[in-house]
PDB file of C-alpha atoms in Angstrom:
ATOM      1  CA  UNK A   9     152.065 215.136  15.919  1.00  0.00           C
ATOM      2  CA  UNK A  10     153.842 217.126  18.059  1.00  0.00           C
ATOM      3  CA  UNK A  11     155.111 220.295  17.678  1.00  0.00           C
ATOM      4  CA  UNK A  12     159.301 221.086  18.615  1.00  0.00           C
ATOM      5  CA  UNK A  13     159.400 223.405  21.630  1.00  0.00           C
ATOM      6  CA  UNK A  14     162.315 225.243  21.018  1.00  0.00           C
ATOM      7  CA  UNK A  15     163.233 225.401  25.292  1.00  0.00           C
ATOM      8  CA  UNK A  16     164.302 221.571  25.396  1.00  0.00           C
ATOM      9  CA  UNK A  17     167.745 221.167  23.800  1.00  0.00           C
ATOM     10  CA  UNK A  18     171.281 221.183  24.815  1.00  0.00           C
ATOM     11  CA  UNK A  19     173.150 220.853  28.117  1.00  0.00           C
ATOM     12  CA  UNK A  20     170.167 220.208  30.700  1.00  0.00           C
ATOM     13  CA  UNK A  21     171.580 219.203  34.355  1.00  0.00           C
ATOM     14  CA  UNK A  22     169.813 217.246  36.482  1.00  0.00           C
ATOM     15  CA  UNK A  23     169.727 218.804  39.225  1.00  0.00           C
ATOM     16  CA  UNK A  24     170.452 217.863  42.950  1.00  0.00           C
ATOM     17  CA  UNK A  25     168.309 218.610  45.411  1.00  0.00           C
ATOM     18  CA  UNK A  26     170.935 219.906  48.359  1.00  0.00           C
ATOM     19  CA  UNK A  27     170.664 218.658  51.720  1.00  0.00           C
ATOM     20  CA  UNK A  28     171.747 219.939  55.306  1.00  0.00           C
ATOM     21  CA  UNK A  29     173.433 217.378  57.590  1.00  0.00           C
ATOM     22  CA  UNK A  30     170.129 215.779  58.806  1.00  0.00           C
ATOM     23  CA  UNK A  31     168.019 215.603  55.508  1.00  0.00           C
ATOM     24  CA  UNK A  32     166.287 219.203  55.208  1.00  0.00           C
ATOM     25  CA  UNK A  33     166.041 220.884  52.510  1.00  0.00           C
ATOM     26  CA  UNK A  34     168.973 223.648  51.988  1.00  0.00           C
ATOM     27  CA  UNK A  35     167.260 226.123  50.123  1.00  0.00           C
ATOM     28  CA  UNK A  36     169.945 228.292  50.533  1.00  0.00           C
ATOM     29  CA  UNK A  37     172.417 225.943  48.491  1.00  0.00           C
ATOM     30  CA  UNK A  38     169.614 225.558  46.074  1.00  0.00           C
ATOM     31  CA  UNK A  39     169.956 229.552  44.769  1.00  0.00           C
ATOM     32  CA  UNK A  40     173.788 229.103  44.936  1.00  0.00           C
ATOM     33  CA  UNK A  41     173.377 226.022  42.620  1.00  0.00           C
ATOM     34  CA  UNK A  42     170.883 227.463  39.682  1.00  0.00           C
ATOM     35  CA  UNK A  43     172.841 231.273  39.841  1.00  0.00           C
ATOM     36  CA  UNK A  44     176.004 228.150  38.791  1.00  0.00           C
ATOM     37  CA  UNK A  45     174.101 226.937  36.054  1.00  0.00           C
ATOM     38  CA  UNK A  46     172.863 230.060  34.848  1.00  0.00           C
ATOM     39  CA  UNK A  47     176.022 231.570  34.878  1.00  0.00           C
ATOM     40  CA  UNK A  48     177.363 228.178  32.653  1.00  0.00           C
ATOM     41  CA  UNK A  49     175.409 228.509  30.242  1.00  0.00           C
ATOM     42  CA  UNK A  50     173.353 225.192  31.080  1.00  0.00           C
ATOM     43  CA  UNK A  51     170.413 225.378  28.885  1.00  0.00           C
ATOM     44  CA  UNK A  52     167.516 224.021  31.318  1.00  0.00           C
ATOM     45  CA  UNK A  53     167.228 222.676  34.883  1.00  0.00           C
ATOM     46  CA  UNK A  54     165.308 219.406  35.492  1.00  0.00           C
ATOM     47  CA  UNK A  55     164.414 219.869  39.110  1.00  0.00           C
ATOM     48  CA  UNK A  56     163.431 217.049  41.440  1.00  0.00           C
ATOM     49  CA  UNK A  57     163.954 214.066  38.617  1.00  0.00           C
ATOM     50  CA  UNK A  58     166.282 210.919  39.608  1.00  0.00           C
ATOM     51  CA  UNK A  59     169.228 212.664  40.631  1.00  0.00           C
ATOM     52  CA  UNK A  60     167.015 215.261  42.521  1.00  0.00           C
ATOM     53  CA  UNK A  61     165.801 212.267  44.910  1.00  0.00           C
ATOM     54  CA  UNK A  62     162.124 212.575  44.322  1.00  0.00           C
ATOM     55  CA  UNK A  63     161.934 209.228  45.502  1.00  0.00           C
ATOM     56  CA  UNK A  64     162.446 209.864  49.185  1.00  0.00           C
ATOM     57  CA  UNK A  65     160.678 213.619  48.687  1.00  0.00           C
ATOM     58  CA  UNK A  66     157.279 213.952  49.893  1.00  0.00           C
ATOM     59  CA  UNK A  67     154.911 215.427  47.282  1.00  0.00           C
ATOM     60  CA  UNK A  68     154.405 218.723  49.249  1.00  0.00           C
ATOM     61  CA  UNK A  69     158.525 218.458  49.267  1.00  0.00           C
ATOM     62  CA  UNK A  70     158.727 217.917  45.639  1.00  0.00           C
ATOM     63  CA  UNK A  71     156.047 220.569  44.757  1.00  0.00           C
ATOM     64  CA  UNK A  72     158.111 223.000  47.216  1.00  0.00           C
ATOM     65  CA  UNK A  73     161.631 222.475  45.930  1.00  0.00           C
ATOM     66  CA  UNK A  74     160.240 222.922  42.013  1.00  0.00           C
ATOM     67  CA  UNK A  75     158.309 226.073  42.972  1.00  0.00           C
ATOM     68  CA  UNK A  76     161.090 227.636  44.703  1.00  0.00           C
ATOM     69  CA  UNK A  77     163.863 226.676  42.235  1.00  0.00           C
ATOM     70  CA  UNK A  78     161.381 228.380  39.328  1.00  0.00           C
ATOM     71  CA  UNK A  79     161.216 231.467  41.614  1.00  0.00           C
ATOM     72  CA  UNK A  80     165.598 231.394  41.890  1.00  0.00           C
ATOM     73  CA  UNK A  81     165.252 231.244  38.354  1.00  0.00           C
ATOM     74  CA  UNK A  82     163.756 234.630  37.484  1.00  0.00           C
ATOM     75  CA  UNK A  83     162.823 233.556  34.268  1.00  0.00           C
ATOM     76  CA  UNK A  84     166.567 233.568  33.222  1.00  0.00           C
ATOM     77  CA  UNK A  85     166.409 229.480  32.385  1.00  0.00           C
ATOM     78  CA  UNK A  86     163.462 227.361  31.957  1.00  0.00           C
ATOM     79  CA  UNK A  87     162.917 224.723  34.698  1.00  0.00           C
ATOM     80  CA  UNK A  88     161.154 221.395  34.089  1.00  0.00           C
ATOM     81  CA  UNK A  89     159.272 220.108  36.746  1.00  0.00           C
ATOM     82  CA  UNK A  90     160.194 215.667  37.570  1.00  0.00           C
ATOM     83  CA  UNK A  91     156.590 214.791  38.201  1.00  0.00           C
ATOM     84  CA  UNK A  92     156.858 211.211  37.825  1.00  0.00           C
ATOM     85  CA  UNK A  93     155.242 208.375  40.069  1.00  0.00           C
ATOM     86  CA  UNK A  94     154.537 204.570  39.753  1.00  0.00           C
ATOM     87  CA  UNK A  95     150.912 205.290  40.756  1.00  0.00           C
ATOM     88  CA  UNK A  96     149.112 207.542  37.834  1.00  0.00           C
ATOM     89  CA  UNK A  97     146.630 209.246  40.179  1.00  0.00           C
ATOM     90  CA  UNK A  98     149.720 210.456  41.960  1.00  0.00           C
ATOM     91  CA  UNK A  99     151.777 211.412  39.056  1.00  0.00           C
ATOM     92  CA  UNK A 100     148.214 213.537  37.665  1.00  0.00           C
ATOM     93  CA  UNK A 101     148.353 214.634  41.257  1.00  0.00           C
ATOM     94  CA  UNK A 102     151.707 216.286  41.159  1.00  0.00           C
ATOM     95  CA  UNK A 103     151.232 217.564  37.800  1.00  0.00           C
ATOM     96  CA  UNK A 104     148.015 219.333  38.114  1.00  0.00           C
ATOM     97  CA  UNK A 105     149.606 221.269  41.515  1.00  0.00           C
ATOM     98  CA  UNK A 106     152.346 222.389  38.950  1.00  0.00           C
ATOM     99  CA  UNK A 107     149.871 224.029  36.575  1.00  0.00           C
ATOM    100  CA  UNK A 108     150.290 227.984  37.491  1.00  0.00           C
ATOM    101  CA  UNK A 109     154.063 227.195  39.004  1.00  0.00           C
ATOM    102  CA  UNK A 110     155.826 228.555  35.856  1.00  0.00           C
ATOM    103  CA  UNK A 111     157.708 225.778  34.410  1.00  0.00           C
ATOM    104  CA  UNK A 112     158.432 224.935  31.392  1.00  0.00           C
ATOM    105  CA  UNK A 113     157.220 221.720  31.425  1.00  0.00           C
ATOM    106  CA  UNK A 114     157.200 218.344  33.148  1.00  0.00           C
ATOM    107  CA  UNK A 115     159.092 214.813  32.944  1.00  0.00           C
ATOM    108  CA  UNK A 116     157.503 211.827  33.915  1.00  0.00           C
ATOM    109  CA  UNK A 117     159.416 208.678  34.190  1.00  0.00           C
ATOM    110  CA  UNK A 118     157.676 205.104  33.450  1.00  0.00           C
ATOM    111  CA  UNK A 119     156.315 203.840  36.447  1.00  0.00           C
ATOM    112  CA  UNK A 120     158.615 201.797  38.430  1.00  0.00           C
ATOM    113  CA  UNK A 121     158.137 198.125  40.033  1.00  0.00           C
ATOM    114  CA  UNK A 122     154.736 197.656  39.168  1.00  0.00           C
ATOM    115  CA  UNK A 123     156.311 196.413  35.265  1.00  0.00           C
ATOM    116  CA  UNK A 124     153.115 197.188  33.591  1.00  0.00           C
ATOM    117  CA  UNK A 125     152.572 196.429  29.898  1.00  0.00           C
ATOM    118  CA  UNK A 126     153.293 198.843  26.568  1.00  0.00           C
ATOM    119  CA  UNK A 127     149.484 199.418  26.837  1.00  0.00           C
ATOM    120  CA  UNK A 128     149.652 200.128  30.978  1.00  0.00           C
ATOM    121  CA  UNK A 129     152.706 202.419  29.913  1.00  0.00           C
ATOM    122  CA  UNK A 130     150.546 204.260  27.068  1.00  0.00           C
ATOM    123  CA  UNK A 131     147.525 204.551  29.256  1.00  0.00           C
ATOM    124  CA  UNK A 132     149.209 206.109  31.985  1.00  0.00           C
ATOM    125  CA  UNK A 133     151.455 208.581  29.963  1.00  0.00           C
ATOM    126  CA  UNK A 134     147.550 209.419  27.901  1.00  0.00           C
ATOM    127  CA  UNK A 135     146.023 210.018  31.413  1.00  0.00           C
ATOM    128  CA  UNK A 136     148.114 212.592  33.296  1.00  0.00           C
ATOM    129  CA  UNK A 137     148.820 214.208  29.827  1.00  0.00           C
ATOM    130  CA  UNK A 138     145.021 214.730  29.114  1.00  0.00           C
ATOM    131  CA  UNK A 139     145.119 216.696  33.112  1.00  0.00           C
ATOM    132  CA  UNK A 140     147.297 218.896  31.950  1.00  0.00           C
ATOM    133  CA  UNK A 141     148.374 221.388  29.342  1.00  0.00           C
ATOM    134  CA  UNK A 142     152.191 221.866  30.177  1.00  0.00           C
ATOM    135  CA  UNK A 143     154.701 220.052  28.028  1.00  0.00           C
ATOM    136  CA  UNK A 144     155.104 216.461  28.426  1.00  0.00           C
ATOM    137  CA  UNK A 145     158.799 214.621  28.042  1.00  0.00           C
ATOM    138  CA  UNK A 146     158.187 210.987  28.620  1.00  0.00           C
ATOM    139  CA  UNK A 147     161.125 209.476  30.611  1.00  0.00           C
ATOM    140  CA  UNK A 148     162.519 205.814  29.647  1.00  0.00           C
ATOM    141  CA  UNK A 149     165.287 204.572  32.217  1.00  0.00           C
ATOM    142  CA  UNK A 150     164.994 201.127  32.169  1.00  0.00           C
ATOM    143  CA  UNK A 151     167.375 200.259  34.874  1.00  0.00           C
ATOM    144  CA  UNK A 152     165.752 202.137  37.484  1.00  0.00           C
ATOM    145  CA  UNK A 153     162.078 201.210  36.501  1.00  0.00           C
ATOM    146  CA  UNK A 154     162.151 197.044  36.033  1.00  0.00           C
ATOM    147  CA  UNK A 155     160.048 198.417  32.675  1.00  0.00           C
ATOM    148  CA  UNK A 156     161.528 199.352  29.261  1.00  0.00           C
ATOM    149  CA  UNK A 157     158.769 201.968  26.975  1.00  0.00           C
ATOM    150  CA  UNK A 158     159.455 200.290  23.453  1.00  0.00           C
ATOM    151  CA  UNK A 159     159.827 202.866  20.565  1.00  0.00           C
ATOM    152  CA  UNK A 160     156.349 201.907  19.579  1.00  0.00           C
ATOM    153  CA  UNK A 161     154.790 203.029  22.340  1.00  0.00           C
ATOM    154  CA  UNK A 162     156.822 206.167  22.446  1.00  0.00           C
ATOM    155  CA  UNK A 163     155.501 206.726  18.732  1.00  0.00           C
ATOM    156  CA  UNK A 164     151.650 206.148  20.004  1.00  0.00           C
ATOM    157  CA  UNK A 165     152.304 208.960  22.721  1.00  0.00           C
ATOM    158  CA  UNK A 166     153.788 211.228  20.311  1.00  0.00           C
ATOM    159  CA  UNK A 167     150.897 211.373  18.709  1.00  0.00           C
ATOM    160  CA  UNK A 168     149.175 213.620  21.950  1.00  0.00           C
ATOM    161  CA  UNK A 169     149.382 217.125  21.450  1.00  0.00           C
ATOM    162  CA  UNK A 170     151.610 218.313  24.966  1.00  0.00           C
ATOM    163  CA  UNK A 171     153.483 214.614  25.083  1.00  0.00           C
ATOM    164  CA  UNK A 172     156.353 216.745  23.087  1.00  0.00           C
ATOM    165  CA  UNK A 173     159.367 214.464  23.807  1.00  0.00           C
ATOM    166  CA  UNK A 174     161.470 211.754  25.662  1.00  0.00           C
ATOM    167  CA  UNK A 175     164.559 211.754  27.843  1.00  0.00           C
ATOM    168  CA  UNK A 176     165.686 208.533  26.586  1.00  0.00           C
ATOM    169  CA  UNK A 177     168.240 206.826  29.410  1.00  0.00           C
ATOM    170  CA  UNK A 178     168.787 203.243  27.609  1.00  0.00           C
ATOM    171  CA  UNK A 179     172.727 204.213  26.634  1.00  0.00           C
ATOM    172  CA  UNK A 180     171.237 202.147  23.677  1.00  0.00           C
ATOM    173  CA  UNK A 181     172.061 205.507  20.957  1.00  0.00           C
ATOM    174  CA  UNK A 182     170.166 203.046  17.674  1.00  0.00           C
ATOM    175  CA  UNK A 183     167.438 204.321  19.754  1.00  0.00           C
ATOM    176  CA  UNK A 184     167.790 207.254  18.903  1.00  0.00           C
ATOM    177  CA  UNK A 185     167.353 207.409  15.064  1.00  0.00           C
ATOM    178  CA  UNK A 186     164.471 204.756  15.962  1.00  0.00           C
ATOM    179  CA  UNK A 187     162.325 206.999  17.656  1.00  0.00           C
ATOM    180  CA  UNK A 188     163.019 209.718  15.637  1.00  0.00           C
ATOM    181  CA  UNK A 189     162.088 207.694  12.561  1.00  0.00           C
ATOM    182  CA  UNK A 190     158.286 206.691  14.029  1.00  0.00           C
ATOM    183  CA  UNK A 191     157.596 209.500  16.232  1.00  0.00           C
ATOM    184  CA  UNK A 192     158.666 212.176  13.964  1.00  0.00           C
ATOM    185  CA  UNK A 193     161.411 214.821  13.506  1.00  0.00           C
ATOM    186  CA  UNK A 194     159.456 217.329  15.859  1.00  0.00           C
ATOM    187  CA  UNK A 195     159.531 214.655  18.692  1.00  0.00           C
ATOM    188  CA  UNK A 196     162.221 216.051  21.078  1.00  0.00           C
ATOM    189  CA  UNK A 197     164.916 213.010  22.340  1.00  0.00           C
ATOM    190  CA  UNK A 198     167.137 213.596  24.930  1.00  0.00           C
ATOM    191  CA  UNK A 199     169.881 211.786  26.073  1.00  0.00           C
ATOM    192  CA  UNK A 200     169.467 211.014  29.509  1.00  0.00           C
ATOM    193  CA  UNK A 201     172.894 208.427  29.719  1.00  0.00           C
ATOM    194  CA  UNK A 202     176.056 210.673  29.827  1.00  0.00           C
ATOM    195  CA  UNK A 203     178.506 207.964  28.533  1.00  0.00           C
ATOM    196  CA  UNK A 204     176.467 207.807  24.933  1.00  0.00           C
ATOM    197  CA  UNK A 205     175.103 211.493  25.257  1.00  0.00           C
ATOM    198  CA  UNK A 206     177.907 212.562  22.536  1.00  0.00           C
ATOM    199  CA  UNK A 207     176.756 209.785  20.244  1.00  0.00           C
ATOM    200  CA  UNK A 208     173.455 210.284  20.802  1.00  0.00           C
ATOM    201  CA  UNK A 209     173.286 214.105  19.859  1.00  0.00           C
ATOM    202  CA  UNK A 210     175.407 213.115  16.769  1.00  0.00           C
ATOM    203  CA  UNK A 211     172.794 210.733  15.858  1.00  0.00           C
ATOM    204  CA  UNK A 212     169.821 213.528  16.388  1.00  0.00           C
ATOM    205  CA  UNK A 213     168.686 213.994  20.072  1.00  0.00           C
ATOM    206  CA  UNK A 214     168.452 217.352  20.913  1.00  0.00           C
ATOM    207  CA  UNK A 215     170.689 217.726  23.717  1.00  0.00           C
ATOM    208  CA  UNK A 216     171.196 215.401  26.877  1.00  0.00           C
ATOM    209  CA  UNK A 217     169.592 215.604  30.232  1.00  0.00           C
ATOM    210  CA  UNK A 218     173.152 215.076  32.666  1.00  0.00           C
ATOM    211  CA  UNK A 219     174.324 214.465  35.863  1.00  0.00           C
ATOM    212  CA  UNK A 220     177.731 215.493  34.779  1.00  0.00           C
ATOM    213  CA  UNK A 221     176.596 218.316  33.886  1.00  0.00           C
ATOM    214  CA  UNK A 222     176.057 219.581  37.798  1.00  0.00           C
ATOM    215  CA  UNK A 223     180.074 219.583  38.294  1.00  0.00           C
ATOM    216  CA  UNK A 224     180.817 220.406  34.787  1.00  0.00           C
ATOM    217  CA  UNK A 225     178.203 222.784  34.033  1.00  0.00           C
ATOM    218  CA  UNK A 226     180.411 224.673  31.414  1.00  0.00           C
ATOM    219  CA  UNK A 227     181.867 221.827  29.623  1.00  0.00           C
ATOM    220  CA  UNK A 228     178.498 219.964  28.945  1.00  0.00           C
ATOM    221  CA  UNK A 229     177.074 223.618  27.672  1.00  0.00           C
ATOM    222  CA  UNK A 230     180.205 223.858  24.930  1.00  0.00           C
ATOM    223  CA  UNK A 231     180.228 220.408  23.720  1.00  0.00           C
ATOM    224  CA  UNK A 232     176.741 220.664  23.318  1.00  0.00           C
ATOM    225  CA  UNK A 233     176.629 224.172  21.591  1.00  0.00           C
ATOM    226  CA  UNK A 234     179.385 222.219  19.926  1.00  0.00           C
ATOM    227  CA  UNK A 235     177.469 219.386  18.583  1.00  0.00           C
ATOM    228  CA  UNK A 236     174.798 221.702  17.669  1.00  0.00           C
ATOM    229  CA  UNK A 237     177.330 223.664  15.192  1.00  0.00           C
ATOM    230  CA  UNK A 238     178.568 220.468  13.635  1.00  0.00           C
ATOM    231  CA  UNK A 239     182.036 221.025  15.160  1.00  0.00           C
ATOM    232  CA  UNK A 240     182.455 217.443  16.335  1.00  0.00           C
ATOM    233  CA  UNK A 241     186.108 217.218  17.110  1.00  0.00           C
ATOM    234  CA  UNK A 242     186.061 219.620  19.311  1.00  0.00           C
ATOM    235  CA  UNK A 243     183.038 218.189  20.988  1.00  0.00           C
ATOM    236  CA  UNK A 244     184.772 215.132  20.916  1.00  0.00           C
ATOM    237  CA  UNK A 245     187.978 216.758  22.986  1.00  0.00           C
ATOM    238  CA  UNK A 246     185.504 217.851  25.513  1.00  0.00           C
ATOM    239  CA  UNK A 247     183.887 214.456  26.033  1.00  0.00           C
ATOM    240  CA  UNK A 248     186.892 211.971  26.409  1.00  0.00           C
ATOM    241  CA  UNK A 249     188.134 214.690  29.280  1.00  0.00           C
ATOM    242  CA  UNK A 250     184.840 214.189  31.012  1.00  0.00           C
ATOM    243  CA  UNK A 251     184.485 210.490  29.954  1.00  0.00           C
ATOM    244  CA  UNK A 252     185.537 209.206  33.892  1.00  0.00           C
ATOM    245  CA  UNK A 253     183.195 211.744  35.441  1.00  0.00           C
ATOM    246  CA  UNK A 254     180.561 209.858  33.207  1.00  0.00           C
ATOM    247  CA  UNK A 255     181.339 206.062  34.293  1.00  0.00           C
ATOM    248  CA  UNK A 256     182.787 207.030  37.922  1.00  0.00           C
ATOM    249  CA  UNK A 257     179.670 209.071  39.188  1.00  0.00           C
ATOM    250  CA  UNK A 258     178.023 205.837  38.626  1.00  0.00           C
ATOM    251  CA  UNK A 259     180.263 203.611  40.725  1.00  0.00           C
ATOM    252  CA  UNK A 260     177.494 203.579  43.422  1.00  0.00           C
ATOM    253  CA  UNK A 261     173.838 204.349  42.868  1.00  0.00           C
ATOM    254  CA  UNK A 262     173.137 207.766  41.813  1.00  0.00           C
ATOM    255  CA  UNK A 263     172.495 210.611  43.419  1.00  0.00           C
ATOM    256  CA  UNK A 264     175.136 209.325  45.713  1.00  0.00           C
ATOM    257  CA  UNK A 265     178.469 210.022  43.952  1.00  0.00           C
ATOM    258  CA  UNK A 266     177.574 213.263  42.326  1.00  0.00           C
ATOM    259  CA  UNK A 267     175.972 214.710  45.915  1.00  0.00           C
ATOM    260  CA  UNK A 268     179.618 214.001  47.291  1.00  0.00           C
ATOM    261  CA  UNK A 269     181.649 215.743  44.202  1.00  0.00           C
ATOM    262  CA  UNK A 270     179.531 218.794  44.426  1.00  0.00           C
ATOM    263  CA  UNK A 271     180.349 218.633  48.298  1.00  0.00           C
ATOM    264  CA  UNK A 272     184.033 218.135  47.241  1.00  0.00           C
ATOM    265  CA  UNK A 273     183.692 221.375  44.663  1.00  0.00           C
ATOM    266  CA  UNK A 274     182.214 223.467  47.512  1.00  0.00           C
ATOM    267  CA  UNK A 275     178.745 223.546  44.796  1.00  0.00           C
ATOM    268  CA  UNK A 276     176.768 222.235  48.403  1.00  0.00           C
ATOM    269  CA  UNK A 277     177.622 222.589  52.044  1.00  0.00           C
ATOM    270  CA  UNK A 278     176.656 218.581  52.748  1.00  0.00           C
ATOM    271  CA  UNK A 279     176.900 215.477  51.029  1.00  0.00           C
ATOM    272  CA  UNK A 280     173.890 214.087  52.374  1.00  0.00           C
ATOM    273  CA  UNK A 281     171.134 212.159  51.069  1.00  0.00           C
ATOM    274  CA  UNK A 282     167.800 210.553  52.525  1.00  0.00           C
ATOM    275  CA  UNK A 283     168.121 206.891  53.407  1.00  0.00           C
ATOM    276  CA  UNK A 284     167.906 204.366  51.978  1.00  0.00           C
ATOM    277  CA  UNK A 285     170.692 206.355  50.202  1.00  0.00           C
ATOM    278  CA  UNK A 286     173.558 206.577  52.039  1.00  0.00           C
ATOM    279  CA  UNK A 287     176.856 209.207  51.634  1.00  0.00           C
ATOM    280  CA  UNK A 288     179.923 208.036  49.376  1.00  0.00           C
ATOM    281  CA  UNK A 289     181.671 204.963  50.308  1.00  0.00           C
ATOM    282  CA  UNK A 290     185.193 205.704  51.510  1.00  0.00           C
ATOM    283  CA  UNK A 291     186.281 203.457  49.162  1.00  0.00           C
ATOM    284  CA  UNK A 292     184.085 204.844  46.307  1.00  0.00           C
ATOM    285  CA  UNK A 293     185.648 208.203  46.914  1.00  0.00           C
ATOM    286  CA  UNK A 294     189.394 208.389  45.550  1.00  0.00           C
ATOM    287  CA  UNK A 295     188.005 206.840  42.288  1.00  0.00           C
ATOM    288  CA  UNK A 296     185.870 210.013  42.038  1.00  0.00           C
ATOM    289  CA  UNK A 297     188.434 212.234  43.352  1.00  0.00           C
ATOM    290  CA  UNK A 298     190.136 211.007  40.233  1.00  0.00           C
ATOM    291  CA  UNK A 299     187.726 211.748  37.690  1.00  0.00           C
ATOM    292  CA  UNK A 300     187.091 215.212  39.173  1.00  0.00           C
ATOM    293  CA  UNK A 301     191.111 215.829  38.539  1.00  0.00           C
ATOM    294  CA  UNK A 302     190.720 214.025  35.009  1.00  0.00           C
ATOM    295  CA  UNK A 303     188.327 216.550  34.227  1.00  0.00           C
ATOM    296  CA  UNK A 304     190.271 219.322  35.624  1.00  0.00           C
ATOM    297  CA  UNK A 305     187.955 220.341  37.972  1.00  0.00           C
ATOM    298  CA  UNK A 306     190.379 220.133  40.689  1.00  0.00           C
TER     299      UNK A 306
END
């Protein structure tokens, strides 16, 4: 069974990878952005996950942006590595050039559009886990994968020694007290839907891996230091402020709104993405104006 690694809780923001104007990398808005979260209070840094657009990143890319945002971090706030890829060799690939990069750990998403079965999903979690001996959080995000890990299968994979935990992205929060219940009360859950992330830490996840969380670093770190203390209501007051910023940076397919609102809160010089992603819909945008001013960000 595994053991609770005390580095995964709380507010963790997933990070965006910032852009210049014609798709580079901007590494220099990358230090501007983790000396933000640091300064927050944001507990840990997912870097190149989802919202970090590993899709459209090569692998030397990927490997380049984690390594450099561990080196930006000094040590100050442990970084966990998205190493996740439909094809296992790939996803063993990216996790074994990660070995000596100094982070904290890894998450690996379920492979996407080749819908394999509980037992594919189980064999390929067992395989780049047994490359490896960095920290494992399995990542279960139905709606982006075609393929949903079942709670059994989660509690099979608990049962390797560095598979330590899931980000769980269902917004299904009975989940929560599910997986807890057959993987174990050392098995780390983390939110990874910011609408239910509240609920979900009430009903035992550790803490909740955000996209919010990149605009309002500081709120996400209280109401989950909230949560933690068992001060609900004021948790509570925190989340129905930011409750718009978690439906509206949804409202077209993420990375895109959130990449635009960090443009908007001068966090990143560009708003640009990689196609097939494309920047925020002029239509899209006063309805996440809004939520930004709901939120009293602006």
């Amino acid at each position: 069974m595994s053991t609770q690694n005390p580095l995964f809780f709380g507010s963790i923001v997933a990070l965006v990878t910032p852009m210049d104007n014609h798709g580079g990398i901007d590494f220099e808005a990358l230090k501007k952005l983790v000396e933000f979260h640091i300064d927050s209070g944001t507990d840990a840094i997912v870097s190149v996950g989802t919202t970090g657009e590993s899709a459209t990143l090569s692998i030397e890319e990927n490997v380049k942006v984690i390594e450099k945002t561990v080196e930006l971090a000094k040590g100050r706030i442990p970084i966990i590595a998205g190493t996740g890829a439909n094809a296992t060799s790939e996803a063993i690939v990216m996790t074994k050039l990660l070995r000596d990069s100094g982070v904290a750990g890894c998450l690996s998403v379920v492979p996407y559009y080749n819908k394999p079965t509980q037992e594919g999903i189980f064999q390929h979690f067992k395989a780049i886990a047994e490359c490896t001996d960095l920290p494992q959080i399995l990542y279960n995000v139905p709606g982006r994968t075609g393929s949903d890990m079942k709670p059994e299968t989660v509690a099979r994979l608990a049962q390797i020694e560095n598979i330590i935990g899931i980000k769980e992205a269902t917004g299904e929060v009975h989940r929560i007290t599910e997986i807890k219940k057959l993987a174990g009360k050392n098995f780390i859950v983390l939110s990874g839907d910011d609408a239910t992330g509240l609920e979900a830490m009430k009903l035992g996840a550790e803490g909740v891996i955000s996209v919010t969380n990149n605009l309002a670093a500081k709120d996400m770190a209280e109401m989950c230091r909230l949560v933690r203390a068992g001060e609900l209501s004021k948790a509570e007051e925190i989340n129905r402020r930011l409750m718009a910023l978690h439906r509206d940076l949804f409202v077209e397919s993420n990375p895109i709104p959130v990449k635009w609102a960090a443009y908007r809160l001068g966090l990143i010089k560009s708003p640009s993405l990689r196609l097939p992603l494309t920047i925020l819909s002029e239509n899209a945008q006063p309805k996440v104006e809004a939520a930004l001013k709901t939120a009293g960000l602006i």
